[in-house]
PDB file of C-alpha atoms and ligand atoms in Angstrom:
ATOM      1  CA  MET A   1    -141.232-154.260 119.091  1.00 90.00           C
ATOM      2  CA  SER A   2    -144.761-155.486 118.550  1.00 96.00           C
ATOM      3  CA  PHE A   3    -146.514-154.526 115.287  1.00 98.00           C
ATOM      4  CA  ALA A   4    -150.066-155.610 114.711  1.00 98.00           C
ATOM      5  CA  VAL A   5    -153.404-154.502 113.125  1.00 98.00           C
ATOM      6  CA  GLU A   6    -156.957-155.163 114.394  1.00 98.00           C
ATOM      7  CA  PHE A   7    -160.053-154.605 112.295  1.00 99.00           C
ATOM      8  CA  TRP A   8    -162.892-152.724 114.041  1.00 98.00           C
ATOM      9  CA  GLY A   9    -164.885-151.899 110.860  1.00 98.00           C
ATOM     10  CA  VAL A  10    -164.410-153.341 107.416  1.00 98.00           C
ATOM     11  CA  ARG A  11    -167.365-151.897 105.343  1.00 98.00           C
ATOM     12  CA  GLY A  12    -167.538-149.146 102.832  1.00 98.00           C
ATOM     13  CA  SER A  13    -170.304-146.674 102.078  1.00 98.00           C
ATOM     14  CA  ILE A  14    -172.647-147.195 105.008  1.00 98.00           C
ATOM     15  CA  ALA A  15    -172.902-149.393 108.097  1.00 98.00           C
ATOM     16  CA  CYS A  16    -175.003-152.478 107.569  1.00 98.00           C
ATOM     17  CA  PRO A  17    -175.861-154.228 110.834  1.00 96.00           C
ATOM     18  CA  SER A  18    -178.150-157.096 109.833  1.00 97.00           C
ATOM     19  CA  PRO A  19    -178.427-160.825 110.441  1.00 98.00           C
ATOM     20  CA  ARG A  20    -176.875-161.245 107.003  1.00 98.00           C
ATOM     21  CA  HIS A  21    -173.697-159.355 107.944  1.00 98.00           C
ATOM     22  CA  VAL A  22    -172.632-161.032 111.185  1.00 98.00           C
ATOM     23  CA  VAL A  23    -169.654-163.040 109.976  1.00 98.00           C
ATOM     24  CA  TYR A  24    -167.703-160.242 108.285  1.00 98.00           C
ATOM     25  CA  GLY A  25    -169.284-157.352 110.235  1.00 98.00           C
ATOM     26  CA  GLY A  26    -171.375-154.271 109.425  1.00 98.00           C
ATOM     27  CA  ASN A  27    -169.277-151.388 110.784  1.00 98.00           C
ATOM     28  CA  THR A  28    -167.551-148.945 108.456  1.00 98.00           C
ATOM     29  CA  SER A  29    -163.803-148.432 108.156  1.00 98.00           C
ATOM     30  CA  CYS A  30    -161.712-148.345 111.301  1.00 99.00           C
ATOM     31  CA  LEU A  31    -158.475-150.165 112.109  1.00 99.00           C
ATOM     32  CA  GLU A  32    -156.257-150.139 115.175  1.00 99.00           C
ATOM     33  CA  VAL A  33    -152.510-150.509 114.580  1.00 99.00           C
ATOM     34  CA  THR A  34    -150.192-151.166 117.507  1.00 98.00           C
ATOM     35  CA  ALA A  35    -146.619-150.160 116.617  1.00 98.00           C
ATOM     36  CA  GLY A  36    -144.372-150.618 119.615  1.00 96.00           C
ATOM     37  CA  ASP A  37    -145.848-148.315 122.318  1.00 96.00           C
ATOM     38  CA  GLN A  38    -147.745-146.230 119.688  1.00 98.00           C
ATOM     39  CA  ARG A  39    -151.480-146.670 118.912  1.00 98.00           C
ATOM     40  CA  ILE A  40    -152.601-145.656 115.451  1.00 99.00           C
ATOM     41  CA  ILE A  41    -156.242-145.523 114.435  1.00 99.00           C
ATOM     42  CA  LEU A  42    -156.849-145.696 110.692  1.00 99.00           C
ATOM     43  CA  ASP A  43    -160.100-143.994 109.846  1.00 99.00           C
ATOM     44  CA  ALA A  44    -163.008-143.135 112.076  1.00 99.00           C
ATOM     45  CA  GLY A  45    -165.972-145.020 110.549  1.00 98.00           C
ATOM     46  CA  THR A  46    -168.577-146.542 112.813  1.00 98.00           C
ATOM     47  CA  GLY A  47    -166.089-149.141 113.990  1.00 98.00           C
ATOM     48  CA  ILE A  48    -164.373-146.487 116.120  1.00 99.00           C
ATOM     49  CA  ARG A  49    -167.213-146.558 118.644  1.00 98.00           C
ATOM     50  CA  ASP A  50    -166.351-150.030 119.848  1.00 98.00           C
ATOM     51  CA  LEU A  51    -162.598-149.190 119.626  1.00 98.00           C
ATOM     52  CA  GLY A  52    -163.181-146.186 121.843  1.00 98.00           C
ATOM     53  CA  ASP A  53    -164.934-148.278 124.440  1.00 98.00           C
ATOM     54  CA  SER A  54    -162.011-150.674 124.312  1.00 98.00           C
ATOM     55  CA  PHE A  55    -159.550-147.778 124.781  1.00 98.00           C
ATOM     56  CA  LEU A  56    -161.444-146.765 127.920  1.00 98.00           C
ATOM     57  CA  LYS A  57    -161.340-150.304 129.331  1.00 98.00           C
ATOM     58  CA  ARG A  58    -157.589-150.647 128.475  1.00 98.00           C
ATOM     59  CA  ASP A  59    -156.960-147.058 129.627  1.00 97.00           C
ATOM     60  CA  VAL A  60    -155.320-146.088 126.345  1.00 98.00           C
ATOM     61  CA  ARG A  61    -154.678-142.340 126.767  1.00 98.00           C
ATOM     62  CA  GLN A  62    -152.846-141.414 123.604  1.00 98.00           C
ATOM     63  CA  ALA A  63    -153.249-142.315 119.885  1.00 98.00           C
ATOM     64  CA  HIS A  64    -152.737-141.076 116.406  1.00 98.00           C
ATOM     65  CA  LEU A  65    -155.708-140.907 114.031  1.00 99.00           C
ATOM     66  CA  LEU A  66    -154.860-141.041 110.343  1.00 99.00           C
ATOM     67  CA  LEU A  67    -157.697-140.375 107.996  1.00 98.00           C
ATOM     68  CA  THR A  68    -157.715-141.549 104.380  1.00 98.00           C
ATOM     69  CA  HIS A  69    -160.366-138.906 103.555  1.00 98.00           C
ATOM     70  CA  VAL A  70    -163.550-137.519 105.058  1.00 98.00           C
ATOM     71  CA  HIS A  71    -166.376-139.377 103.233  1.00 98.00           C
ATOM     72  CA  TRP A  72    -169.010-140.335 105.824  1.00 98.00           C
ATOM     73  CA  ASP A  73    -168.018-143.989 106.045  1.00 98.00           C
ATOM     74  CA  HIS A  74    -164.564-142.884 107.265  1.00 98.00           C
ATOM     75  CA  ILE A  75    -165.466-140.213 109.796  1.00 98.00           C
ATOM     76  CA  ASN A  76    -168.968-140.539 111.109  1.00 96.00           C
ATOM     77  CA  GLY A  77    -168.014-142.735 114.068  1.00 98.00           C
ATOM     78  CA  PHE A  78    -165.832-139.909 115.366  1.00 98.00           C
ATOM     79  CA  PRO A  79    -168.634-138.137 117.342  1.00 98.00           C
ATOM     80  CA  PHE A  80    -169.194-141.535 119.161  1.00 98.00           C
ATOM     81  CA  PHE A  81    -165.474-141.980 120.085  1.00 98.00           C
ATOM     82  CA  ALA A  82    -165.948-141.849 123.885  1.00 98.00           C
ATOM     83  CA  PRO A  83    -162.249-141.243 124.815  1.00 98.00           C
ATOM     84  CA  GLY A  84    -162.533-137.958 122.867  1.00 98.00           C
ATOM     85  CA  TYR A  85    -164.827-136.664 125.645  1.00 98.00           C
ATOM     86  CA  ALA A  86    -162.525-137.733 128.432  1.00 98.00           C
ATOM     87  CA  ALA A  87    -159.875-135.482 129.981  1.00 96.00           C
ATOM     88  CA  ASN A  88    -156.183-136.386 130.213  1.00 97.00           C
ATOM     89  CA  ARG A  89    -156.033-137.967 126.807  1.00 98.00           C
ATOM     90  CA  THR A  90    -154.313-136.846 123.595  1.00 98.00           C
ATOM     91  CA  PHE A  91    -155.213-137.680 120.048  1.00 98.00           C
ATOM     92  CA  GLU A  92    -153.194-136.447 117.103  1.00 98.00           C
ATOM     93  CA  ILE A  93    -155.415-136.302 114.045  1.00 98.00           C
ATOM     94  CA  ARG A  94    -153.949-136.073 110.530  1.00 98.00           C
ATOM     95  CA  ALA A  95    -155.417-135.865 107.053  1.00 98.00           C
ATOM     96  CA  ALA A  96    -154.307-134.689 103.631  1.00 98.00           C
ATOM     97  CA  HIS A  97    -155.878-132.617 100.889  1.00 92.00           C
ATOM     98  CA  LEU A  98    -158.158-130.591 103.232  1.00 97.00           C
ATOM     99  CA  SER A  99    -156.122-127.389 103.707  1.00 94.00           C
ATOM    100  CA  ARG A 100    -158.111-125.507 101.081  1.00 92.00           C
ATOM    101  CA  LEU A 101    -161.381-126.493 102.849  1.00 93.00           C
ATOM    102  CA  GLY A 102    -160.135-124.995 106.148  1.00 96.00           C
ATOM    103  CA  GLY A 103    -158.316-128.167 107.350  1.00 98.00           C
ATOM    104  CA  VAL A 104    -159.244-131.414 109.051  1.00 98.00           C
ATOM    105  CA  ARG A 105    -160.453-129.797 112.253  1.00 98.00           C
ATOM    106  CA  GLU A 106    -163.021-127.692 110.368  1.00 97.00           C
ATOM    107  CA  VAL A 107    -164.341-130.703 108.517  1.00 97.00           C
ATOM    108  CA  LEU A 108    -164.689-132.830 111.710  1.00 98.00           C
ATOM    109  CA  ALA A 109    -166.313-129.858 113.512  1.00 98.00           C
ATOM    110  CA  GLY A 110    -168.629-129.440 110.579  1.00 97.00           C
ATOM    111  CA  GLN A 111    -170.136-132.935 110.889  1.00 96.00           C
ATOM    112  CA  MET A 112    -170.782-132.219 114.581  1.00 98.00           C
ATOM    113  CA  GLY A 113    -172.539-128.898 113.891  1.00 96.00           C
ATOM    114  CA  GLN A 114    -176.194-127.913 114.338  1.00 93.00           C
ATOM    115  CA  PRO A 115    -178.692-129.081 113.228  1.00 96.00           C
ATOM    116  CA  THR A 116    -177.244-132.441 112.115  1.00 94.00           C
ATOM    117  CA  PHE A 117    -175.533-133.270 115.431  1.00 96.00           C
ATOM    118  CA  PRO A 118    -176.294-131.837 118.871  1.00 96.00           C
ATOM    119  CA  VAL A 119    -172.865-132.046 120.540  1.00 97.00           C
ATOM    120  CA  PRO A 120    -170.142-129.760 119.094  1.00 98.00           C
ATOM    121  CA  LEU A 121    -166.506-130.750 118.744  1.00 98.00           C
ATOM    122  CA  GLU A 122    -165.602-128.220 121.458  1.00 98.00           C
ATOM    123  CA  THR A 123    -167.342-130.536 123.933  1.00 98.00           C
ATOM    124  CA  MET A 124    -164.556-133.035 123.582  1.00 98.00           C
ATOM    125  CA  ARG A 125    -162.250-132.626 126.596  1.00 98.00           C
ATOM    126  CA  ALA A 126    -159.369-134.698 125.281  1.00 98.00           C
ATOM    127  CA  ARG A 127    -156.424-132.714 123.883  1.00 98.00           C
ATOM    128  CA  LEU A 128    -156.972-132.924 120.146  1.00 98.00           C
ATOM    129  CA  GLU A 129    -154.070-131.941 117.878  1.00 98.00           C
ATOM    130  CA  PHE A 130    -154.876-131.525 114.188  1.00 98.00           C
ATOM    131  CA  GLN A 131    -152.276-131.645 111.422  1.00 98.00           C
ATOM    132  CA  ASP A 132    -152.931-131.227 107.712  1.00 98.00           C
ATOM    133  CA  PHE A 133    -150.418-132.572 105.220  1.00 98.00           C
ATOM    134  CA  ASP A 134    -150.108-133.280 101.505  1.00 98.00           C
ATOM    135  CA  ALA A 135    -150.490-136.828 100.148  1.00 98.00           C
ATOM    136  CA  GLY A 136    -146.992-137.911  99.222  1.00 98.00           C
ATOM    137  CA  ASP A 137    -145.478-136.544 102.460  1.00 98.00           C
ATOM    138  CA  GLN A 138    -143.556-138.820 104.865  1.00 98.00           C
ATOM    139  CA  PHE A 139    -143.402-138.353 108.617  1.00 98.00           C
ATOM    140  CA  TRP A 140    -142.473-140.231 111.798  1.00 98.00           C
ATOM    141  CA  LEU A 141    -145.048-140.822 114.525  1.00 98.00           C
ATOM    142  CA  ALA A 142    -142.338-141.815 116.961  1.00 97.00           C
ATOM    143  CA  PRO A 143    -138.779-143.125 116.733  1.00 97.00           C
ATOM    144  CA  GLY A 144    -139.048-146.372 114.791  1.00 97.00           C
ATOM    145  CA  VAL A 145    -142.584-145.721 113.363  1.00 98.00           C
ATOM    146  CA  LYS A 146    -142.392-144.219 109.898  1.00 98.00           C
ATOM    147  CA  VAL A 147    -145.355-143.253 107.716  1.00 98.00           C
ATOM    148  CA  SER A 148    -145.284-142.749 103.949  1.00 98.00           C
ATOM    149  CA  THR A 149    -148.288-141.553 101.997  1.00 98.00           C
ATOM    150  CA  ALA A 150    -149.529-141.368  98.440  1.00 98.00           C
ATOM    151  CA  PRO A 151    -152.526-139.800  96.699  1.00 98.00           C
ATOM    152  CA  LEU A 152    -155.288-142.178  95.567  1.00 98.00           C
ATOM    153  CA  ASN A 153    -157.748-141.938  92.693  1.00 98.00           C
ATOM    154  CA  HIS A 154    -161.044-141.101  94.420  1.00 98.00           C
ATOM    155  CA  PRO A 155    -163.690-138.410  94.203  1.00 97.00           C
ATOM    156  CA  ASN A 156    -162.589-135.541  96.499  1.00 95.00           C
ATOM    157  CA  GLY A 157    -159.248-137.338  96.960  1.00 97.00           C
ATOM    158  CA  ALA A 158    -158.008-139.944  99.431  1.00 98.00           C
ATOM    159  CA  THR A 159    -154.615-140.884 100.902  1.00 98.00           C
ATOM    160  CA  GLY A 160    -152.853-144.275 100.984  1.00 99.00           C
ATOM    161  CA  TYR A 161    -150.614-145.017 103.979  1.00 99.00           C
ATOM    162  CA  ARG A 162    -147.566-147.164 104.474  1.00 99.00           C
ATOM    163  CA  ILE A 163    -146.578-147.674 108.160  1.00 99.00           C
ATOM    164  CA  GLU A 164    -143.143-149.198 108.849  1.00 98.00           C
ATOM    165  CA  CYS A 165    -142.131-150.576 112.233  1.00 98.00           C
ATOM    166  CA  ALA A 166    -139.811-153.326 113.427  1.00 97.00           C
ATOM    167  CA  GLY A 167    -138.610-154.000 109.931  1.00 98.00           C
ATOM    168  CA  LYS A 168    -142.108-154.727 108.655  1.00 98.00           C
ATOM    169  CA  ALA A 169    -144.474-152.663 106.469  1.00 98.00           C
ATOM    170  CA  LEU A 170    -148.285-152.466 106.605  1.00 98.00           C
ATOM    171  CA  CYS A 171    -150.126-150.569 103.865  1.00 99.00           C
ATOM    172  CA  TYR A 172    -153.677-149.127 104.005  1.00 99.00           C
ATOM    173  CA  VAL A 173    -154.966-148.308 100.527  1.00 99.00           C
ATOM    174  CA  THR A 174    -158.618-147.259 100.446  1.00 98.00           C
ATOM    175  CA  ASP A 175    -160.612-145.713  98.770  1.00 97.00           C
ATOM    176  CA  THR A 176    -159.207-145.855  95.259  1.00 98.00           C
ATOM    177  CA  GLU A 177    -160.314-146.695  91.703  1.00 98.00           C
ATOM    178  CA  HIS A 178    -158.003-148.439  89.254  1.00 98.00           C
ATOM    179  CA  VAL A 179    -157.868-148.160  85.485  1.00 98.00           C
ATOM    180  CA  PRO A 180    -158.125-151.676  84.039  1.00 98.00           C
ATOM    181  CA  GLY A 181    -154.830-152.810  82.473  1.00 98.00           C
ATOM    182  CA  VAL A 182    -152.921-149.793  83.881  1.00 98.00           C
ATOM    183  CA  PRO A 183    -151.456-150.552  87.318  1.00 98.00           C
ATOM    184  CA  ASP A 184    -151.412-147.398  89.579  1.00 98.00           C
ATOM    185  CA  GLN A 185    -147.633-146.669  89.787  1.00 98.00           C
ATOM    186  CA  ARG A 186    -148.134-144.599  92.950  1.00 98.00           C
ATOM    187  CA  ILE A 187    -149.727-147.500  94.704  1.00 98.00           C
ATOM    188  CA  LEU A 188    -147.129-149.968  93.414  1.00 98.00           C
ATOM    189  CA  SER A 189    -144.375-147.723  94.889  1.00 98.00           C
ATOM    190  CA  LEU A 190    -146.199-147.365  98.183  1.00 99.00           C
ATOM    191  CA  ILE A 191    -146.861-151.094  98.684  1.00 99.00           C
ATOM    192  CA  GLU A 192    -143.547-152.351  97.316  1.00 98.00           C
ATOM    193  CA  GLY A 193    -142.383-155.407  99.321  1.00 98.00           C
ATOM    194  CA  ALA A 194    -145.007-154.764 102.009  1.00 99.00           C
ATOM    195  CA  ASP A 195    -145.799-157.506 104.511  1.00 99.00           C
ATOM    196  CA  LEU A 196    -149.541-156.674 104.491  1.00 99.00           C
ATOM    197  CA  VAL A 197    -151.653-154.637 102.085  1.00 99.00           C
ATOM    198  CA  ILE A 198    -155.207-153.681 103.147  1.00 99.00           C
ATOM    199  CA  TYR A 199    -156.900-152.650  99.918  1.00 99.00           C
ATOM    200  CA  ASP A 200    -160.236-151.233  98.615  1.00 98.00           C
ATOM    201  CA  CYS A 201    -162.016-154.336  97.277  1.00 98.00           C
ATOM    202  CA  THR A 202    -165.540-152.902  97.134  1.00 98.00           C
ATOM    203  CA  TYR A 203    -166.347-154.727  93.905  1.00 98.00           C
ATOM    204  CA  THR A 204    -165.496-157.806  91.939  1.00 98.00           C
ATOM    205  CA  ASP A 205    -164.041-157.323  88.447  1.00 98.00           C
ATOM    206  CA  GLU A 206    -167.458-158.361  87.049  1.00 98.00           C
ATOM    207  CA  GLU A 207    -169.231-155.647  89.075  1.00 98.00           C
ATOM    208  CA  PHE A 208    -166.607-153.040  88.328  1.00 98.00           C
ATOM    209  CA  VAL A 209    -167.615-152.505  84.710  1.00 98.00           C
ATOM    210  CA  SER A 210    -170.924-150.991  85.828  1.00 98.00           C
ATOM    211  CA  HIS A 211    -169.289-148.844  88.576  1.00 98.00           C
ATOM    212  CA  VAL A 212    -166.551-147.024  86.634  1.00 98.00           C
ATOM    213  CA  GLY A 213    -166.197-143.527  88.145  1.00 98.00           C
ATOM    214  CA  TRP A 214    -167.493-144.563  91.619  1.00 98.00           C
ATOM    215  CA  GLY A 215    -163.988-144.430  93.075  1.00 98.00           C
ATOM    216  CA  HIS A 216    -163.428-148.044  94.132  1.00 98.00           C
ATOM    217  CA  SER A 217    -161.500-151.103  93.101  1.00 98.00           C
ATOM    218  CA  THR A 218    -161.709-154.924  93.085  1.00 98.00           C
ATOM    219  CA  TRP A 219    -160.105-157.875  94.879  1.00 98.00           C
ATOM    220  CA  GLN A 220    -158.711-159.048  91.586  1.00 98.00           C
ATOM    221  CA  GLU A 221    -156.951-155.725  91.028  1.00 98.00           C
ATOM    222  CA  ALA A 222    -155.638-155.935  94.669  1.00 99.00           C
ATOM    223  CA  ILE A 223    -154.050-159.286  93.889  1.00 99.00           C
ATOM    224  CA  ARG A 224    -152.513-158.002  90.641  1.00 98.00           C
ATOM    225  CA  LEU A 225    -150.943-155.057  92.495  1.00 98.00           C
ATOM    226  CA  CYS A 226    -149.709-157.178  95.415  1.00 99.00           C
ATOM    227  CA  VAL A 227    -148.101-159.695  93.064  1.00 98.00           C
ATOM    228  CA  ALA A 228    -146.516-156.930  90.883  1.00 98.00           C
ATOM    229  CA  ALA A 229    -145.184-155.111  93.939  1.00 98.00           C
ATOM    230  CA  GLY A 230    -143.829-158.251  95.709  1.00 98.00           C
ATOM    231  CA  ALA A 231    -146.170-157.772  98.668  1.00 98.00           C
ATOM    232  CA  ARG A 232    -146.621-160.802 100.930  1.00 98.00           C
ATOM    233  CA  ARG A 233    -150.164-160.640 102.099  1.00 98.00           C
ATOM    234  CA  LEU A 234    -153.464-158.998 101.146  1.00 99.00           C
ATOM    235  CA  ALA A 235    -156.478-158.119 103.328  1.00 99.00           C
ATOM    236  CA  VAL A 236    -159.567-157.683 101.169  1.00 99.00           C
ATOM    237  CA  PHE A 237    -161.275-154.628 102.658  1.00 99.00           C
ATOM    238  CA  HIS A 238    -164.061-151.956 102.323  1.00 98.00           C
ATOM    239  CA  HIS A 239    -166.755-154.546 101.546  1.00 98.00           C
ATOM    240  CA  ASP A 240    -169.857-153.319  99.736  1.00 98.00           C
ATOM    241  CA  PRO A 241    -172.891-153.365 102.078  1.00 98.00           C
ATOM    242  CA  SER A 242    -174.762-155.389  99.488  1.00 98.00           C
ATOM    243  CA  HIS A 243    -172.198-158.195  99.853  1.00 98.00           C
ATOM    244  CA  GLU A 244    -173.780-160.321 102.496  1.00 98.00           C
ATOM    245  CA  ASP A 245    -171.940-163.123 104.422  1.00 98.00           C
ATOM    246  CA  ALA A 246    -172.566-165.771 101.779  1.00 98.00           C
ATOM    247  CA  PHE A 247    -171.245-163.512  99.001  1.00 98.00           C
ATOM    248  CA  MET A 248    -168.201-162.639 101.052  1.00 98.00           C
ATOM    249  CA  ALA A 249    -167.444-166.298 101.714  1.00 98.00           C
ATOM    250  CA  ASP A 250    -167.394-166.813  97.946  1.00 98.00           C
ATOM    251  CA  VAL A 251    -165.050-163.855  97.568  1.00 98.00           C
ATOM    252  CA  GLU A 252    -162.795-165.353 100.249  1.00 98.00           C
ATOM    253  CA  ARG A 253    -162.630-168.729  98.453  1.00 98.00           C
ATOM    254  CA  SER A 254    -162.032-167.164  95.043  1.00 98.00           C
ATOM    255  CA  ALA A 255    -159.395-164.775  96.314  1.00 98.00           C
ATOM    256  CA  ARG A 256    -157.511-167.546  98.117  1.00 98.00           C
ATOM    257  CA  ASP A 257    -157.709-169.825  95.090  1.00 98.00           C
ATOM    258  CA  THR A 258    -156.255-166.978  92.955  1.00 98.00           C
ATOM    259  CA  TRP A 259    -153.408-166.088  95.378  1.00 98.00           C
ATOM    260  CA  ASP A 260    -152.606-167.799  98.659  1.00 98.00           C
ATOM    261  CA  GLY A 261    -151.525-164.448 100.188  1.00 98.00           C
ATOM    262  CA  ALA A 262    -155.158-163.244 100.113  1.00 98.00           C
ATOM    263  CA  THR A 263    -157.478-163.063 103.130  1.00 98.00           C
ATOM    264  CA  VAL A 264    -160.753-161.237 103.666  1.00 98.00           C
ATOM    265  CA  ALA A 265    -160.888-158.757 106.502  1.00 98.00           C
ATOM    266  CA  ARG A 266    -163.636-159.240 109.102  1.00 98.00           C
ATOM    267  CA  GLU A 267    -164.430-157.416 112.295  1.00 98.00           C
ATOM    268  CA  SER A 268    -162.259-158.502 115.311  1.00 98.00           C
ATOM    269  CA  MET A 269    -159.641-160.022 113.008  1.00 98.00           C
ATOM    270  CA  ARG A 270    -156.121-159.378 114.215  1.00 98.00           C
ATOM    271  CA  ILE A 271    -152.906-159.810 112.153  1.00 98.00           C
ATOM    272  CA  GLN A 272    -149.573-159.786 113.933  1.00 98.00           C
ATOM    273  CA  LEU A 273    -146.684-158.555 111.800  1.00 98.00           C
ATOM    274  CA  ALA A 274    -143.906-158.530 114.354  1.00 97.00           C
TER     275      ALA A 274
HETATM  276 ZN1   ZN B   1    -165.170-145.415 101.825  1.00 73.41          ZN
HETATM  277 ZN1   ZN B   2    -164.651-142.478  99.858  1.00 73.41          ZN
END
């Protein structure tokens, strides 16, 4: 069974298309996981627009969308996800910690409401199935594709995911803030022995001290967690828009020098796990 991830958007906060962001990319969070015959979209940042066009070209008619949370950089590509407007397609959309706000459907419909967006959610002709759950739950997307979740430390909450398929494990852990010197036990449990950890590395440790309370972490903390949990590989992710290509190249060198399992996520990058 094939198990792979492709990065369609790697930024946090806001999209940053500019000549200084062409190497690593300017779209916000969106990943495509292929797990056997299942397609899983992780987050619906601006990267989902290109992914949607690719789905139309490849005639992908069914996918799961797992949202970490609903801050703009993780959902505001959704109204531009063209397959959502096409008939004879099914998308199962899941998010945690939104039940008391009316659920994930209400939140996605809200961002497509007047007067901030002219096309309401009801215009989407695909079959959209919404499921709310609690961070910490486990569920199966299909036989052989297991998902475990954990709550993250982030304003308004966020959910970390562990997807297991073909004997391998991929973890998606963004957005989250660490406490220096106190490894997050819930994250350590989630990523234990994982083959790939995609982690919120918005800042460097040096920048972090002036961003305490902003809800994000660092590539150095990512490495500390991966090493402590016996994970095999790290993808540095959720790049700050102010981190232009030259800066990210420095991060890539420093992270690799610190731990040879580290790599920096960039748009179009694909990692095959099985
Ligand atoms: Zn974010
Ligand atoms: Zn966030």
